[in-house]
PDB file of C-alpha atoms in Angstrom:
ATOM      1  CA  SER I   1     147.119 -44.638-155.593  1.00  0.00           C
ATOM      2  CA  GLY I   2     144.725 -42.384-157.465  1.00  0.00           C
ATOM      3  CA  VAL I   3     142.083 -45.096-157.219  1.00  0.00           C
ATOM      4  CA  GLY I   4     142.739 -45.358-153.478  1.00  0.00           C
ATOM      5  CA  ARG I   5     142.028 -41.664-152.957  1.00  0.00           C
ATOM      6  CA  ILE I   6     138.783 -41.780-154.945  1.00  0.00           C
ATOM      7  CA  SER I   7     137.370 -45.073-153.679  1.00  0.00           C
ATOM      8  CA  PRO I   8     136.546 -44.033-150.091  1.00  0.00           C
ATOM      9  CA  ARG I   9     134.341 -41.227-151.409  1.00  0.00           C
ATOM     10  CA  ALA I  10     132.258 -43.537-153.618  1.00  0.00           C
ATOM     11  CA  GLY I  11     130.448 -45.169-150.698  1.00  0.00           C
ATOM     12  CA  PRO I  12     128.959 -41.977-149.169  1.00  0.00           C
ATOM     13  CA  VAL I  13     128.030 -40.623-152.584  1.00  0.00           C
ATOM     14  CA  THR I  14     126.189 -43.856-153.426  1.00  0.00           C
ATOM     15  CA  GLN I  15     124.509 -43.832-150.002  1.00  0.00           C
ATOM     16  CA  ASN I  16     123.391 -40.222-150.494  1.00  0.00           C
ATOM     17  CA  GLU I  17     121.995 -41.032-153.894  1.00  0.00           C
ATOM     18  CA  ARG I  18     120.123 -43.981-152.446  1.00  0.00           C
ATOM     19  CA  GLU I  19     118.675 -41.854-149.656  1.00  0.00           C
ATOM     20  CA  ARG I  20     117.661 -39.177-152.170  1.00  0.00           C
ATOM     21  CA  SER I  21     116.003 -41.829-154.332  1.00  0.00           C
ATOM     22  CA  ASP I  22     114.116 -43.209-151.321  1.00  0.00           C
ATOM     23  CA  MET I  23     112.950 -39.711-150.386  1.00  0.00           C
ATOM     24  CA  LEU I  24     111.725 -39.046-153.917  1.00  0.00           C
ATOM     25  CA  GLU I  25     109.929 -42.388-153.971  1.00  0.00           C
ATOM     26  CA  GLU I  26     108.295 -41.660-150.624  1.00  0.00           C
ATOM     27  CA  GLU I  27     107.240 -38.211-151.819  1.00  0.00           C
ATOM     28  CA  GLY I  28     105.811 -39.743-155.002  1.00  0.00           C
ATOM     29  CA  SER I  29     103.821 -42.253-152.938  1.00  0.00           C
ATOM     30  CA  ARG I  30     102.406 -39.475-150.760  1.00  0.00           C
ATOM     31  CA  LEU I  31     101.380 -37.478-153.825  1.00  0.00           C
ATOM     32  CA  LEU I  32      99.768 -40.554-155.369  1.00  0.00           C
ATOM     33  CA  LEU I  33      97.759 -41.413-152.258  1.00  0.00           C
ATOM     34  CA  LYS I  34      96.663 -37.791-151.804  1.00  0.00           C
ATOM     35  CA  ASN I  35      95.605 -37.528-155.460  1.00  0.00           C
ATOM     36  CA  ALA I  36      93.811 -40.870-155.322  1.00  0.00           C
ATOM     37  CA  LEU I  37      91.982 -40.002-152.105  1.00  0.00           C
ATOM     38  CA  ARG I  38      90.664 -36.768-153.601  1.00  0.00           C
ATOM     39  CA  SER I  39      89.496 -38.601-156.729  1.00  0.00           C
ATOM     40  CA  ILE I  40      87.866 -41.419-154.779  1.00  0.00           C
ATOM     41  CA  LEU I  41      85.992 -38.989-152.521  1.00  0.00           C
ATOM     42  CA  ALA I  42      84.791 -36.994-155.549  1.00  0.00           C
ATOM     43  CA  VAL I  43      83.527 -40.124-157.334  1.00  0.00           C
ATOM     44  CA  MET I  44      81.899 -41.366-154.102  1.00  0.00           C
ATOM     45  CA  LEU I  45      80.054 -38.056-153.727  1.00  0.00           C
ATOM     46  CA  LEU I  46      78.817 -38.158-157.323  1.00  0.00           C
ATOM     47  CA  ALA I  47      77.772 -41.805-157.022  1.00  0.00           C
ATOM     48  CA  VAL I  48      75.895 -41.284-153.756  1.00  0.00           C
ATOM     49  CA  THR I  49      74.168 -38.194-155.181  1.00  0.00           C
ATOM     50  CA  SER I  50      73.186 -40.195-158.271  1.00  0.00           C
ATOM     51  CA  ALA I  51      71.834 -43.000-156.078  1.00  0.00           C
ATOM     52  CA  TRP I  52      69.746 -40.510-154.103  1.00  0.00           C
ATOM     53  CA  LEU I  53      68.325 -38.974-157.301  1.00  0.00           C
ATOM     54  CA  MET I  54      67.523 -42.398-158.734  1.00  0.00           C
ATOM     55  CA  ASP I  55      65.841 -43.360-155.470  1.00  0.00           C
ATOM     56  CA  GLU I  56      63.610 -40.310-155.727  1.00  0.00           C
ATOM     57  CA  LEU I  57      62.841 -40.647-159.439  1.00  0.00           C
ATOM     58  CA  LEU I  58      62.248 -44.410-159.390  1.00  0.00           C
ATOM     59  CA  GLY I  59      60.403 -44.478-156.062  1.00  0.00           C
ATOM     60  CA  LEU I  60      62.748 -46.978-154.435  1.00  0.00           C
ATOM     61  CA  GLY I  61      62.243 -45.608-150.941  1.00  0.00           C
ATOM     62  CA  GLY I  62      65.914 -45.246-150.083  1.00  0.00           C
ATOM     63  CA  THR I  63      66.810 -48.839-150.980  1.00  0.00           C
ATOM     64  CA  LEU I  64      69.275 -47.926-153.704  1.00  0.00           C
ATOM     65  CA  LEU I  65      70.912 -45.210-151.604  1.00  0.00           C
ATOM     66  CA  SER I  66      71.517 -47.517-148.638  1.00  0.00           C
ATOM     67  CA  ARG I  67      72.918 -50.254-150.871  1.00  0.00           C
ATOM     68  CA  ALA I  68      75.052 -47.775-152.795  1.00  0.00           C
ATOM     69  CA  LEU I  69      76.603 -46.407-149.597  1.00  0.00           C
ATOM     70  CA  VAL I  70      77.767 -49.876-148.575  1.00  0.00           C
ATOM     71  CA  LEU I  71      78.908 -50.960-152.047  1.00  0.00           C
ATOM     72  CA  ILE I  72      80.752 -47.719-152.790  1.00  0.00           C
ATOM     73  CA  ALA I  73      82.533 -47.760-149.416  1.00  0.00           C
ATOM     74  CA  ILE I  74      83.751 -51.321-150.083  1.00  0.00           C
ATOM     75  CA  GLY I  75      84.726 -50.397-153.640  1.00  0.00           C
ATOM     76  CA  ALA I  76      86.682 -47.346-152.485  1.00  0.00           C
ATOM     77  CA  LEU I  77      88.682 -49.455-150.028  1.00  0.00           C
ATOM     78  CA  LEU I  78      89.480 -52.057-152.696  1.00  0.00           C
ATOM     79  CA  VAL I  79      90.616 -49.323-155.104  1.00  0.00           C
ATOM     80  CA  PHE I  80      92.762 -47.471-152.570  1.00  0.00           C
ATOM     81  CA  ARG I  81      94.607 -50.291-150.779  1.00  0.00           C
ATOM     82  CA  PRO I  82      96.765 -51.749-153.622  1.00  0.00           C
ATOM     83  CA  LEU I  83      97.693 -48.390-155.179  1.00  0.00           C
ATOM     84  CA  ARG I  84     101.051 -47.837-153.537  1.00  0.00           C
ATOM     85  CA  ALA I  85     102.378 -51.307-154.357  1.00  0.00           C
ATOM     86  CA  HIS I  86     101.172 -51.640-157.941  1.00  0.00           C
ATOM     87  CA  HIS I  87     100.861 -48.142-159.476  1.00  0.00           C
ATOM     88  CA  PRO I  88     104.361 -46.700-160.093  1.00  0.00           C
ATOM     89  CA  PHE I  89     103.285 -43.085-160.697  1.00  0.00           C
ATOM     90  CA  ASP I  90     102.719 -40.034-158.499  1.00  0.00           C
ATOM     91  CA  ARG I  91      99.137 -39.535-159.687  1.00  0.00           C
ATOM     92  CA  LEU I  92      96.188 -41.748-160.497  1.00  0.00           C
ATOM     93  CA  GLY I  93      96.014 -40.850-164.194  1.00  0.00           C
ATOM     94  CA  ALA I  94      93.166 -40.293-166.630  1.00  0.00           C
ATOM     95  CA  ALA I  95      92.712 -43.997-167.393  1.00  0.00           C
ATOM     96  CA  ASN I  96      92.112 -44.936-163.768  1.00  0.00           C
ATOM     97  CA  HIS I  97      89.747 -41.983-163.337  1.00  0.00           C
ATOM     98  CA  ILE I  98      87.683 -43.353-166.229  1.00  0.00           C
ATOM     99  CA  THR I  99      87.739 -46.873-164.765  1.00  0.00           C
ATOM    100  CA  MET I 100      86.753 -45.465-161.380  1.00  0.00           C
ATOM    101  CA  ALA I 101      83.750 -43.711-162.931  1.00  0.00           C
ATOM    102  CA  ARG I 102      82.829 -46.962-164.689  1.00  0.00           C
ATOM    103  CA  GLY I 103      83.176 -48.856-161.420  1.00  0.00           C
ATOM    104  CA  ALA I 104      80.842 -46.436-159.640  1.00  0.00           C
ATOM    105  CA  MET I 105      78.242 -46.931-162.362  1.00  0.00           C
ATOM    106  CA  VAL I 106      78.563 -50.705-162.081  1.00  0.00           C
ATOM    107  CA  LEU I 107      77.982 -50.466-158.324  1.00  0.00           C
ATOM    108  CA  LEU I 108      74.845 -48.395-158.955  1.00  0.00           C
ATOM    109  CA  LEU I 109      73.678 -51.141-161.328  1.00  0.00           C
ATOM    110  CA  LEU I 110      74.449 -53.755-158.700  1.00  0.00           C
ATOM    111  CA  GLY I 111      72.307 -51.770-156.275  1.00  0.00           C
ATOM    112  CA  LEU I 112      69.319 -52.305-158.603  1.00  0.00           C
ATOM    113  CA  VAL I 113      69.580 -56.095-158.312  1.00  0.00           C
ATOM    114  CA  GLY I 114      66.566 -57.315-156.366  1.00  0.00           C
ATOM    115  CA  ALA I 115      64.454 -54.218-157.049  1.00  0.00           C
ATOM    116  CA  ASP I 116      61.036 -54.523-158.697  1.00  0.00           C
ATOM    117  CA  SER I 117      61.342 -55.007-162.448  1.00  0.00           C
ATOM    118  CA  THR I 118      59.414 -51.970-163.654  1.00  0.00           C
ATOM    119  CA  PRO I 119      59.908 -50.377-167.098  1.00  0.00           C
ATOM    120  CA  GLN I 120      61.441 -47.332-165.391  1.00  0.00           C
ATOM    121  CA  ILE I 121      64.024 -49.411-163.536  1.00  0.00           C
ATOM    122  CA  GLU I 122      64.818 -51.408-166.676  1.00  0.00           C
ATOM    123  CA  ALA I 123      65.291 -48.162-168.619  1.00  0.00           C
ATOM    124  CA  ALA I 124      67.557 -46.732-165.901  1.00  0.00           C
ATOM    125  CA  ALA I 125      69.606 -49.946-165.835  1.00  0.00           C
ATOM    126  CA  LEU I 126      69.937 -49.869-169.610  1.00  0.00           C
ATOM    127  CA  GLY I 127      71.178 -46.256-169.603  1.00  0.00           C
ATOM    128  CA  ILE I 128      73.800 -46.876-166.918  1.00  0.00           C
ATOM    129  CA  ALA I 129      74.940 -50.128-168.552  1.00  0.00           C
ATOM    130  CA  MET I 130      75.279 -48.510-171.973  1.00  0.00           C
ATOM    131  CA  PHE I 131      77.332 -45.612-170.626  1.00  0.00           C
ATOM    132  CA  SER I 132      79.599 -47.863-168.555  1.00  0.00           C
ATOM    133  CA  SER I 133      80.155 -50.261-171.472  1.00  0.00           C
ATOM    134  CA  ALA I 134      80.849 -47.414-173.898  1.00  0.00           C
ATOM    135  CA  LEU I 135      83.611 -46.111-171.616  1.00  0.00           C
ATOM    136  CA  ASP I 136      85.322 -49.515-171.542  1.00  0.00           C
ATOM    137  CA  ALA I 137      87.528 -48.747-174.534  1.00  0.00           C
ATOM    138  CA  ALA I 138      88.394 -45.262-173.256  1.00  0.00           C
ATOM    139  CA  ASP I 139      90.473 -46.241-170.224  1.00  0.00           C
ATOM    140  CA  GLY I 140      92.925 -48.396-172.188  1.00  0.00           C
ATOM    141  CA  TRP I 141      93.300 -45.676-174.808  1.00  0.00           C
ATOM    142  CA  ALA I 142      93.908 -43.067-172.091  1.00  0.00           C
ATOM    143  CA  ALA I 143      96.549 -45.239-170.407  1.00  0.00           C
ATOM    144  CA  ARG I 144      98.446 -45.649-173.671  1.00  0.00           C
ATOM    145  CA  ARG I 145      98.057 -41.981-174.613  1.00  0.00           C
ATOM    146  CA  THR I 146      99.353 -40.715-171.269  1.00  0.00           C
ATOM    147  CA  ARG I 147     101.987 -43.500-171.000  1.00  0.00           C
ATOM    148  CA  MET I 148     100.639 -44.482-167.584  1.00  0.00           C
ATOM    149  CA  SER I 149      99.923 -48.167-168.119  1.00  0.00           C
ATOM    150  CA  SER I 150     100.401 -50.255-164.979  1.00  0.00           C
ATOM    151  CA  ALA I 151      99.570 -53.650-163.512  1.00  0.00           C
ATOM    152  CA  TYR I 152      97.199 -51.831-161.158  1.00  0.00           C
ATOM    153  CA  GLY I 153      95.294 -50.191-164.020  1.00  0.00           C
ATOM    154  CA  ALA I 154      95.037 -53.432-166.005  1.00  0.00           C
ATOM    155  CA  ARG I 155      93.695 -55.322-162.961  1.00  0.00           C
ATOM    156  CA  PHE I 156      91.321 -52.481-162.076  1.00  0.00           C
ATOM    157  CA  ASP I 157      89.893 -52.534-165.609  1.00  0.00           C
ATOM    158  CA  MET I 158      89.590 -56.342-165.651  1.00  0.00           C
ATOM    159  CA  GLU I 159      87.796 -56.504-162.293  1.00  0.00           C
ATOM    160  CA  THR I 160      85.420 -53.733-163.337  1.00  0.00           C
ATOM    161  CA  ASP I 161      84.575 -55.624-166.545  1.00  0.00           C
ATOM    162  CA  ALA I 162      84.037 -58.864-164.593  1.00  0.00           C
ATOM    163  CA  LEU I 163      81.716 -57.179-162.084  1.00  0.00           C
ATOM    164  CA  LEU I 164      79.782 -55.469-164.890  1.00  0.00           C
ATOM    165  CA  ILE I 165      79.205 -58.781-166.690  1.00  0.00           C
ATOM    166  CA  LEU I 166      78.116 -60.442-163.427  1.00  0.00           C
ATOM    167  CA  THR I 167      75.712 -57.582-162.658  1.00  0.00           C
ATOM    168  CA  LEU I 168      74.261 -57.601-166.176  1.00  0.00           C
ATOM    169  CA  SER I 169      73.705 -61.362-165.993  1.00  0.00           C
ATOM    170  CA  LEU I 170      71.888 -60.913-162.670  1.00  0.00           C
ATOM    171  CA  LEU I 171      69.694 -58.200-164.183  1.00  0.00           C
ATOM    172  CA  ALA I 172      68.973 -60.287-167.290  1.00  0.00           C
ATOM    173  CA  TRP I 173      67.714 -63.046-164.988  1.00  0.00           C
ATOM    174  CA  GLN I 174      65.818 -60.585-162.784  1.00  0.00           C
ATOM    175  CA  PHE I 175      64.100 -58.987-165.797  1.00  0.00           C
ATOM    176  CA  ASP I 176      63.073 -62.443-167.117  1.00  0.00           C
ATOM    177  CA  LYS I 177      65.223 -62.019-170.222  1.00  0.00           C
ATOM    178  CA  ALA I 178      66.843 -65.448-169.717  1.00  0.00           C
ATOM    179  CA  GLY I 179      66.812 -68.359-167.293  1.00  0.00           C
ATOM    180  CA  ALA I 180      69.104 -68.815-164.308  1.00  0.00           C
ATOM    181  CA  TRP I 181      71.688 -70.314-166.662  1.00  0.00           C
ATOM    182  CA  VAL I 182      72.586 -66.779-167.788  1.00  0.00           C
ATOM    183  CA  LEU I 183      74.327 -66.302-164.428  1.00  0.00           C
ATOM    184  CA  ILE I 184      77.087 -68.581-165.710  1.00  0.00           C
ATOM    185  CA  SER I 185      78.203 -65.653-167.899  1.00  0.00           C
ATOM    186  CA  GLY I 186      78.967 -63.614-164.803  1.00  0.00           C
ATOM    187  CA  LEU I 187      80.141 -66.393-162.504  1.00  0.00           C
ATOM    188  CA  ILE I 188      82.472 -68.342-164.798  1.00  0.00           C
ATOM    189  CA  ARG I 189      85.419 -66.002-164.298  1.00  0.00           C
ATOM    190  CA  TYR I 190      85.078 -66.159-160.500  1.00  0.00           C
ATOM    191  CA  ALA I 191      84.742 -69.951-160.706  1.00  0.00           C
ATOM    192  CA  PHE I 192      88.002 -70.020-162.690  1.00  0.00           C
ATOM    193  CA  VAL I 193      89.762 -67.965-160.000  1.00  0.00           C
ATOM    194  CA  ALA I 194      88.377 -70.204-157.241  1.00  0.00           C
ATOM    195  CA  ALA I 195      89.491 -73.316-159.128  1.00  0.00           C
ATOM    196  CA  SER I 196      93.017 -71.904-159.380  1.00  0.00           C
ATOM    197  CA  TRP I 197      93.288 -72.033-155.570  1.00  0.00           C
ATOM    198  CA  PHE I 198      93.105 -75.827-155.783  1.00  0.00           C
ATOM    199  CA  LEU I 199      94.768 -76.293-159.181  1.00  0.00           C
ATOM    200  CA  PRO I 200      97.969 -74.208-159.139  1.00  0.00           C
ATOM    201  CA  TRP I 201      98.603 -74.745-162.861  1.00  0.00           C
ATOM    202  CA  LEU I 202      95.609 -72.466-163.529  1.00  0.00           C
ATOM    203  CA  GLN I 203      97.523 -69.617-161.854  1.00  0.00           C
ATOM    204  CA  GLN I 204     100.067 -69.392-164.681  1.00  0.00           C
ATOM    205  CA  PRO I 205      99.972 -66.001-166.448  1.00  0.00           C
ATOM    206  CA  LEU I 206      98.144 -65.830-169.752  1.00  0.00           C
ATOM    207  CA  PRO I 207      99.548 -63.690-172.567  1.00  0.00           C
ATOM    208  CA  PRO I 208      97.443 -60.744-173.813  1.00  0.00           C
ATOM    209  CA  SER I 209      94.771 -62.002-176.185  1.00  0.00           C
ATOM    210  CA  PHE I 210      92.617 -60.203-178.738  1.00  0.00           C
ATOM    211  CA  ARG I 211      90.263 -63.199-178.568  1.00  0.00           C
ATOM    212  CA  ARG I 212      89.766 -62.698-174.839  1.00  0.00           C
ATOM    213  CA  LYS I 213      89.057 -58.979-175.222  1.00  0.00           C
ATOM    214  CA  THR I 214      86.626 -59.627-178.079  1.00  0.00           C
ATOM    215  CA  VAL I 215      84.725 -62.268-176.120  1.00  0.00           C
ATOM    216  CA  ALA I 216      84.435 -59.939-173.109  1.00  0.00           C
ATOM    217  CA  ALA I 217      83.053 -57.213-175.393  1.00  0.00           C
ATOM    218  CA  ILE I 218      80.543 -59.703-176.834  1.00  0.00           C
ATOM    219  CA  GLN I 219      79.338 -60.518-173.310  1.00  0.00           C
ATOM    220  CA  MET I 220      78.816 -56.867-172.438  1.00  0.00           C
ATOM    221  CA  VAL I 221      77.058 -55.927-175.668  1.00  0.00           C
ATOM    222  CA  SER I 222      74.826 -59.021-175.631  1.00  0.00           C
ATOM    223  CA  LEU I 223      73.776 -58.562-172.021  1.00  0.00           C
ATOM    224  CA  VAL I 224      73.176 -54.828-172.432  1.00  0.00           C
ATOM    225  CA  ILE I 225      70.906 -55.545-175.392  1.00  0.00           C
ATOM    226  CA  ALA I 226      69.179 -58.308-173.440  1.00  0.00           C
ATOM    227  CA  ILE I 227      68.183 -56.079-170.493  1.00  0.00           C
ATOM    228  CA  ALA I 228      66.653 -53.408-172.748  1.00  0.00           C
ATOM    229  CA  PRO I 229      62.916 -52.961-171.976  1.00  0.00           C
ATOM    230  CA  PHE I 230      62.012 -53.208-175.670  1.00  0.00           C
ATOM    231  CA  VAL I 231      63.837 -56.508-176.216  1.00  0.00           C
ATOM    232  CA  GLY I 232      61.683 -59.584-175.641  1.00  0.00           C
ATOM    233  CA  SER I 233      62.741 -63.028-174.522  1.00  0.00           C
ATOM    234  CA  ALA I 234      62.446 -64.322-178.100  1.00  0.00           C
ATOM    235  CA  VAL I 235      65.558 -62.246-178.839  1.00  0.00           C
ATOM    236  CA  SER I 236      67.295 -62.086-175.453  1.00  0.00           C
ATOM    237  CA  VAL I 237      67.335 -65.838-174.761  1.00  0.00           C
ATOM    238  CA  PRO I 238      69.165 -66.935-177.955  1.00  0.00           C
ATOM    239  CA  LEU I 239      71.384 -63.843-177.755  1.00  0.00           C
ATOM    240  CA  CYS I 240      72.523 -64.633-174.202  1.00  0.00           C
ATOM    241  CA  ALA I 241      72.877 -68.334-175.037  1.00  0.00           C
ATOM    242  CA  CYS I 242      75.157 -67.617-178.004  1.00  0.00           C
ATOM    243  CA  ALA I 243      77.249 -65.172-175.964  1.00  0.00           C
ATOM    244  CA  LEU I 244      77.599 -67.733-173.175  1.00  0.00           C
ATOM    245  CA  ALA I 245      78.652 -70.451-175.632  1.00  0.00           C
ATOM    246  CA  VAL I 246      81.407 -68.194-176.980  1.00  0.00           C
ATOM    247  CA  LEU I 247      82.540 -67.384-173.437  1.00  0.00           C
ATOM    248  CA  VAL I 248      82.708 -71.053-172.405  1.00  0.00           C
ATOM    249  CA  TRP I 249      84.694 -71.834-175.563  1.00  0.00           C
ATOM    250  CA  SER I 250      87.171 -69.029-174.782  1.00  0.00           C
ATOM    251  CA  PHE I 251      87.713 -70.300-171.225  1.00  0.00           C
ATOM    252  CA  LEU I 252      88.218 -73.841-172.496  1.00  0.00           C
ATOM    253  CA  VAL I 253      90.878 -72.613-174.937  1.00  0.00           C
ATOM    254  CA  ASP I 254      92.765 -70.950-172.071  1.00  0.00           C
ATOM    255  CA  ILE I 255      92.374 -73.919-169.725  1.00  0.00           C
ATOM    256  CA  VAL I 256      93.696 -76.357-172.347  1.00  0.00           C
ATOM    257  CA  ALA I 257      96.637 -74.038-173.086  1.00  0.00           C
ATOM    258  CA  LEU I 258      97.497 -73.753-169.379  1.00  0.00           C
ATOM    259  CA  LYS I 259      97.267 -77.514-168.883  1.00  0.00           C
ATOM    260  CA  ARG I 260      99.551 -78.185-171.857  1.00  0.00           C
ATOM    261  CA  ARG I 261     102.066 -75.662-170.550  1.00  0.00           C
ATOM    262  CA  SER I 262     101.986 -77.324-167.139  1.00  0.00           C
ATOM    263  CA  LEU I 263     102.536 -80.796-168.651  1.00  0.00           C
ATOM    264  CA  ASP I 264     105.398 -79.487-170.798  1.00  0.00           C
ATOM    265  CA  ALA I 265     107.066 -77.964-167.743  1.00  0.00           C
ATOM    266  CA  MET I 266     106.720 -81.233-165.854  1.00  0.00           C
ATOM    267  CA  ALA I 267     108.207 -83.156-168.776  1.00  0.00           C
ATOM    268  CA  VAL I 268     111.248 -80.852-168.869  1.00  0.00           C
ATOM    269  CA  THR I 269     111.877 -81.219-165.127  1.00  0.00           C
TER     270      THR I 269
END
């Protein structure tokens, strides 16, 4: 009988707790979006100001500024939209702020693609690329230090790295540091993603890999060195070729592993 008297009260208490939890979650989401919006607007302002200054100093006639406005607006939308679903915290966090700054620099670099290949532009590209690459290790460290690792942050970092490598490969080709084949370094990851739309077994998750991180770092360092104004094609061509060979090998290792896993799963079923 004691249980009978207590049981009816359990439902409302549980319901109240659930409603309180939903309210707290909703409040946390609002705080996150507000914090993220402030950060995005601040980074956009800095990036646009930087683009304007570079336009003036490099004599680009407003080309970089107009490109930067479009690229940064698209980037801001892509950063903001998935936050609520994939970042389980009430603020953006130091790691994502660092990645956001890196992303803005990559978009400025991308805005230089197609510009005249003058020593000044090559020097500016080198400076931005070096700074962005140097910050690559900082965001992961910050996420671990602040205990704010998330699927959103990991994806944000990976996409920023992929876009940086693509942009650097475009600049290496533009600056005549390597032939058109160097673009494979930047396009291979996107080709892999596109292939996974038609080959579902490529969509299987890959475990974290030190090899993969090392190869990505090799791509960045090699391409940054290659676009330096003082590095000639006698150095940049073999450097980019070796980096590309390592990258292709790394992708082949992952593709073979995914195929074997798929065949094993089919054999079990």
